[in-house]
């Protein structure tokens, strides 16, 4: 049927365009993120120079950069830069260390249990079959599969540094409320994150955000806010020394501004990678209605929630890893795009929420589910997104 073929070709082109656009935007945002970190270093140096100008007449009356530089203590700028980078990179290293154990370690930290190689329940068998089909098509190892039993809402997440140590967690609600095509769409979205290197990218950005926050905490230490002891006069005198307090307050402000800027850019990158994963999932499955219906059910779940947001298991620092996360107080700080926009991009039209009751479950006596040929076609993935 020429008409159907033409429609399918236009759909493929549309999702390829979505992928290309999301890649370009995320690359620009990542570059802006690096610029924000550089801005923190420059701002700390600028604040430190102002502190010197308050106490040094030569620095205050310097009429050129060379004269000002000569009035500064030896290696002043180099030392400030080194200390700032040590704080940022050290904080980032500590945060990254929490996730160094790979995807399985994070899955267990969230309380998920591994799926056996031969599950007895139909939902988990479908989960494993879908994972096997995708891995064969992508010519990659099967990720480690986990189920989060305690989560009755629809959700999933991917973790790990690459395809070799990746883990994909599916909530019990997703297994029991989604049809096979819908579950396949959600799995493909998470698997696309792994293949595109999004998980590692997001982990690096989150670590850098934590590192910038250390600058703010260092400023608090300088002011004495966190360690002043009212019963110790020496601690009180040190805490409220005017110059030390002014320097600490300035570093606190720089760290806070830098953290907000880094957090805004991190959220922007995460939103673009969500759009990219949605578009890639449709290309992997060739079934926009599968992922679209799952998003519509997620929207219904959101509307039914008393808090007006979908279920979210685990600490908020892992919000960017999940298929859905609660919105922030401002949309610019949200790690995920609005569900309505995601649905519109996937389906090519606006669509209302779709009820998501628990589906009837048949136990493992049912015959194995065959792999479909469309699922086994080679996947058009490259490493250019890393």
PDB file of C-alpha atoms in Angstrom, residues 182-326:
ATOM      1  CA  UNK A 182       3.477  -0.339  25.867  1.00  0.00           C
ATOM      2  CA  UNK A 183       6.031  -2.152  28.027  1.00  0.00           C
ATOM      3  CA  UNK A 184       8.243  -2.518  24.975  1.00  0.00           C
ATOM      4  CA  UNK A 185       8.028   1.233  24.353  1.00  0.00           C
ATOM      5  CA  UNK A 186       9.034   2.050  27.941  1.00  0.00           C
ATOM      6  CA  UNK A 187      11.870  -0.487  27.845  1.00  0.00           C
ATOM      7  CA  UNK A 188      13.094   0.874  24.488  1.00  0.00           C
ATOM      8  CA  UNK A 189      13.148   4.388  25.978  1.00  0.00           C
ATOM      9  CA  UNK A 190      15.372   3.242  28.846  1.00  0.00           C
ATOM     10  CA  UNK A 191      17.524   1.075  26.563  1.00  0.00           C
ATOM     11  CA  UNK A 192      18.019   4.068  24.251  1.00  0.00           C
ATOM     12  CA  UNK A 193      19.427   5.981  27.243  1.00  0.00           C
ATOM     13  CA  UNK A 194      22.024   3.220  27.638  1.00  0.00           C
ATOM     14  CA  UNK A 195      22.906   3.032  23.937  1.00  0.00           C
ATOM     15  CA  UNK A 196      23.152   6.826  23.613  1.00  0.00           C
ATOM     16  CA  UNK A 197      25.406   7.181  26.653  1.00  0.00           C
ATOM     17  CA  UNK A 198      22.810   9.330  28.434  1.00  0.00           C
ATOM     18  CA  UNK A 199      23.176   7.545  31.771  1.00  0.00           C
ATOM     19  CA  UNK A 200      26.900   8.231  32.014  1.00  0.00           C
ATOM     20  CA  UNK A 201      26.422  11.811  30.775  1.00  0.00           C
ATOM     21  CA  UNK A 202      23.732  12.506  33.368  1.00  0.00           C
ATOM     22  CA  UNK A 203      25.851  10.980  36.121  1.00  0.00           C
ATOM     23  CA  UNK A 204      28.790  13.225  35.196  1.00  0.00           C
ATOM     24  CA  UNK A 205      26.588  16.338  35.113  1.00  0.00           C
ATOM     25  CA  UNK A 206      24.986  15.465  38.464  1.00  0.00           C
ATOM     26  CA  UNK A 207      28.440  14.978  39.985  1.00  0.00           C
ATOM     27  CA  UNK A 208      29.577  18.382  38.686  1.00  0.00           C
ATOM     28  CA  UNK A 209      26.484  20.058  40.136  1.00  0.00           C
ATOM     29  CA  UNK A 210      27.331  18.522  43.519  1.00  0.00           C
ATOM     30  CA  UNK A 211      30.898  19.763  43.136  1.00  0.00           C
ATOM     31  CA  UNK A 212      29.767  23.348  42.547  1.00  0.00           C
ATOM     32  CA  UNK A 213      27.621  23.115  45.676  1.00  0.00           C
ATOM     33  CA  UNK A 214      30.804  22.400  47.675  1.00  0.00           C
ATOM     34  CA  UNK A 215      31.966  25.961  46.846  1.00  0.00           C
ATOM     35  CA  UNK A 216      28.842  27.301  48.564  1.00  0.00           C
ATOM     36  CA  UNK A 217      29.462  25.025  51.558  1.00  0.00           C
ATOM     37  CA  UNK A 218      33.055  26.264  51.766  1.00  0.00           C
ATOM     38  CA  UNK A 219      31.717  29.809  51.971  1.00  0.00           C
ATOM     39  CA  UNK A 220      29.477  28.765  54.854  1.00  0.00           C
ATOM     40  CA  UNK A 221      32.525  27.362  56.617  1.00  0.00           C
ATOM     41  CA  UNK A 222      34.402  30.647  56.138  1.00  0.00           C
ATOM     42  CA  UNK A 223      31.561  32.653  57.643  1.00  0.00           C
ATOM     43  CA  UNK A 224      31.380  30.280  60.600  1.00  0.00           C
ATOM     44  CA  UNK A 225      27.667  29.622  60.099  1.00  0.00           C
ATOM     45  CA  UNK A 226      28.100  25.863  60.373  1.00  0.00           C
ATOM     46  CA  UNK A 227      30.678  25.624  63.145  1.00  0.00           C
ATOM     47  CA  UNK A 228      30.424  28.686  65.400  1.00  0.00           C
ATOM     48  CA  UNK A 229      29.996  27.645  69.037  1.00  0.00           C
ATOM     49  CA  UNK A 230      28.347  30.243  71.233  1.00  0.00           C
ATOM     50  CA  UNK A 231      30.117  28.854  74.346  1.00  0.00           C
ATOM     51  CA  UNK A 232      33.585  29.296  72.833  1.00  0.00           C
ATOM     52  CA  UNK A 233      34.632  32.970  72.573  1.00  0.00           C
ATOM     53  CA  UNK A 234      37.521  32.159  70.211  1.00  0.00           C
ATOM     54  CA  UNK A 235      35.177  30.359  67.785  1.00  0.00           C
ATOM     55  CA  UNK A 236      32.766  33.270  67.958  1.00  0.00           C
ATOM     56  CA  UNK A 237      35.516  35.819  67.286  1.00  0.00           C
ATOM     57  CA  UNK A 238      36.743  33.806  64.308  1.00  0.00           C
ATOM     58  CA  UNK A 239      33.220  33.299  62.978  1.00  0.00           C
ATOM     59  CA  UNK A 240      32.385  37.006  63.061  1.00  0.00           C
ATOM     60  CA  UNK A 241      35.692  38.460  61.921  1.00  0.00           C
ATOM     61  CA  UNK A 242      34.514  41.109  59.401  1.00  0.00           C
ATOM     62  CA  UNK A 243      36.886  40.283  56.556  1.00  0.00           C
ATOM     63  CA  UNK A 244      36.522  36.528  56.955  1.00  0.00           C
ATOM     64  CA  UNK A 245      32.744  36.860  57.137  1.00  0.00           C
ATOM     65  CA  UNK A 246      32.666  39.091  54.045  1.00  0.00           C
ATOM     66  CA  UNK A 247      34.897  36.688  52.105  1.00  0.00           C
ATOM     67  CA  UNK A 248      32.767  33.723  53.171  1.00  0.00           C
ATOM     68  CA  UNK A 249      29.527  35.470  52.270  1.00  0.00           C
ATOM     69  CA  UNK A 250      30.927  36.338  48.842  1.00  0.00           C
ATOM     70  CA  UNK A 251      32.039  32.743  48.204  1.00  0.00           C
ATOM     71  CA  UNK A 252      28.639  31.526  49.427  1.00  0.00           C
ATOM     72  CA  UNK A 253      26.889  33.796  46.948  1.00  0.00           C
ATOM     73  CA  UNK A 254      29.173  32.759  44.080  1.00  0.00           C
ATOM     74  CA  UNK A 255      28.660  29.083  44.929  1.00  0.00           C
ATOM     75  CA  UNK A 256      24.894  29.487  45.158  1.00  0.00           C
ATOM     76  CA  UNK A 257      24.658  31.338  41.841  1.00  0.00           C
ATOM     77  CA  UNK A 258      26.965  28.794  40.197  1.00  0.00           C
ATOM     78  CA  UNK A 259      24.915  25.910  41.589  1.00  0.00           C
ATOM     79  CA  UNK A 260      21.654  27.371  40.278  1.00  0.00           C
ATOM     80  CA  UNK A 261      23.202  27.944  36.845  1.00  0.00           C
ATOM     81  CA  UNK A 262      24.664  24.431  36.753  1.00  0.00           C
ATOM     82  CA  UNK A 263      21.387  22.944  37.963  1.00  0.00           C
ATOM     83  CA  UNK A 264      19.415  24.788  35.270  1.00  0.00           C
ATOM     84  CA  UNK A 265      21.764  23.552  32.558  1.00  0.00           C
ATOM     85  CA  UNK A 266      21.778  19.997  33.918  1.00  0.00           C
ATOM     86  CA  UNK A 267      17.977  19.945  33.848  1.00  0.00           C
ATOM     87  CA  UNK A 268      18.017  21.333  30.300  1.00  0.00           C
ATOM     88  CA  UNK A 269      20.379  18.595  29.118  1.00  0.00           C
ATOM     89  CA  UNK A 270      18.259  15.949  30.841  1.00  0.00           C
ATOM     90  CA  UNK A 271      15.056  17.169  29.161  1.00  0.00           C
ATOM     91  CA  UNK A 272      16.658  17.078  25.708  1.00  0.00           C
ATOM     92  CA  UNK A 273      17.955  13.553  26.324  1.00  0.00           C
ATOM     93  CA  UNK A 274      14.414  12.512  27.303  1.00  0.00           C
ATOM     94  CA  UNK A 275      13.120  13.775  23.970  1.00  0.00           C
ATOM     95  CA  UNK A 276      15.982  11.960  22.255  1.00  0.00           C
ATOM     96  CA  UNK A 277      15.182   8.692  24.077  1.00  0.00           C
ATOM     97  CA  UNK A 278      11.481   8.984  23.163  1.00  0.00           C
ATOM     98  CA  UNK A 279      12.319   9.456  19.486  1.00  0.00           C
ATOM     99  CA  UNK A 280      14.892   6.653  19.564  1.00  0.00           C
ATOM    100  CA  UNK A 281      12.412   4.301  21.274  1.00  0.00           C
ATOM    101  CA  UNK A 282       9.915   4.796  18.452  1.00  0.00           C
ATOM    102  CA  UNK A 283      12.610   4.064  15.897  1.00  0.00           C
ATOM    103  CA  UNK A 284      13.628   0.922  17.799  1.00  0.00           C
ATOM    104  CA  UNK A 285      10.133  -0.517  18.130  1.00  0.00           C
ATOM    105  CA  UNK A 286       8.482   0.983  15.001  1.00  0.00           C
ATOM    106  CA  UNK A 287       5.435   1.354  17.273  1.00  0.00           C
ATOM    107  CA  UNK A 288       4.732   4.983  18.242  1.00  0.00           C
ATOM    108  CA  UNK A 289       1.359   3.942  19.663  1.00  0.00           C
ATOM    109  CA  UNK A 290       3.084   1.653  22.186  1.00  0.00           C
ATOM    110  CA  UNK A 291       5.190   4.370  23.819  1.00  0.00           C
ATOM    111  CA  UNK A 292       2.432   6.922  23.228  1.00  0.00           C
ATOM    112  CA  UNK A 293      -0.120   4.802  25.115  1.00  0.00           C
ATOM    113  CA  UNK A 294       2.343   4.271  27.984  1.00  0.00           C
ATOM    114  CA  UNK A 295       2.832   8.041  28.251  1.00  0.00           C
ATOM    115  CA  UNK A 296      -0.940   8.555  28.163  1.00  0.00           C
ATOM    116  CA  UNK A 297      -1.340   6.071  31.025  1.00  0.00           C
ATOM    117  CA  UNK A 298       1.405   7.893  32.887  1.00  0.00           C
ATOM    118  CA  UNK A 299      -0.530  11.116  32.369  1.00  0.00           C
ATOM    119  CA  UNK A 300      -3.670   9.469  33.779  1.00  0.00           C
ATOM    120  CA  UNK A 301      -1.624   8.312  36.755  1.00  0.00           C
ATOM    121  CA  UNK A 302      -0.399  11.883  37.199  1.00  0.00           C
ATOM    122  CA  UNK A 303      -3.933  13.281  37.117  1.00  0.00           C
ATOM    123  CA  UNK A 304      -5.145  10.700  39.638  1.00  0.00           C
ATOM    124  CA  UNK A 305      -2.317  11.412  42.072  1.00  0.00           C
ATOM    125  CA  UNK A 306      -3.354  13.609  45.009  1.00  0.00           C
ATOM    126  CA  UNK A 307      -0.084  15.534  44.649  1.00  0.00           C
ATOM    127  CA  UNK A 308      -0.574  16.057  40.935  1.00  0.00           C
ATOM    128  CA  UNK A 309       2.619  14.210  39.958  1.00  0.00           C
ATOM    129  CA  UNK A 310       3.442  10.650  38.929  1.00  0.00           C
ATOM    130  CA  UNK A 311       4.909   8.194  41.372  1.00  0.00           C
ATOM    131  CA  UNK A 312       8.624   8.550  42.021  1.00  0.00           C
ATOM    132  CA  UNK A 313      10.628   5.931  43.917  1.00  0.00           C
ATOM    133  CA  UNK A 314      13.976   6.660  45.483  1.00  0.00           C
ATOM    134  CA  UNK A 315      16.031   9.760  46.369  1.00  0.00           C
ATOM    135  CA  UNK A 316      15.508  12.922  44.331  1.00  0.00           C
ATOM    136  CA  UNK A 317      19.177  12.994  43.290  1.00  0.00           C
ATOM    137  CA  UNK A 318      18.306  10.065  40.990  1.00  0.00           C
ATOM    138  CA  UNK A 319      15.293  11.859  39.455  1.00  0.00           C
ATOM    139  CA  UNK A 320      16.972  12.231  36.064  1.00  0.00           C
ATOM    140  CA  UNK A 321      17.396   8.446  35.739  1.00  0.00           C
ATOM    141  CA  UNK A 322      13.683   7.598  35.787  1.00  0.00           C
ATOM    142  CA  UNK A 323      11.145   7.354  32.984  1.00  0.00           C
ATOM    143  CA  UNK A 324       9.048   9.864  34.900  1.00  0.00           C
ATOM    144  CA  UNK A 325       9.905  12.123  37.816  1.00  0.00           C
ATOM    145  CA  UNK A 326       7.984  14.720  39.821  1.00  0.00           C
TER     146      UNK A 326
END
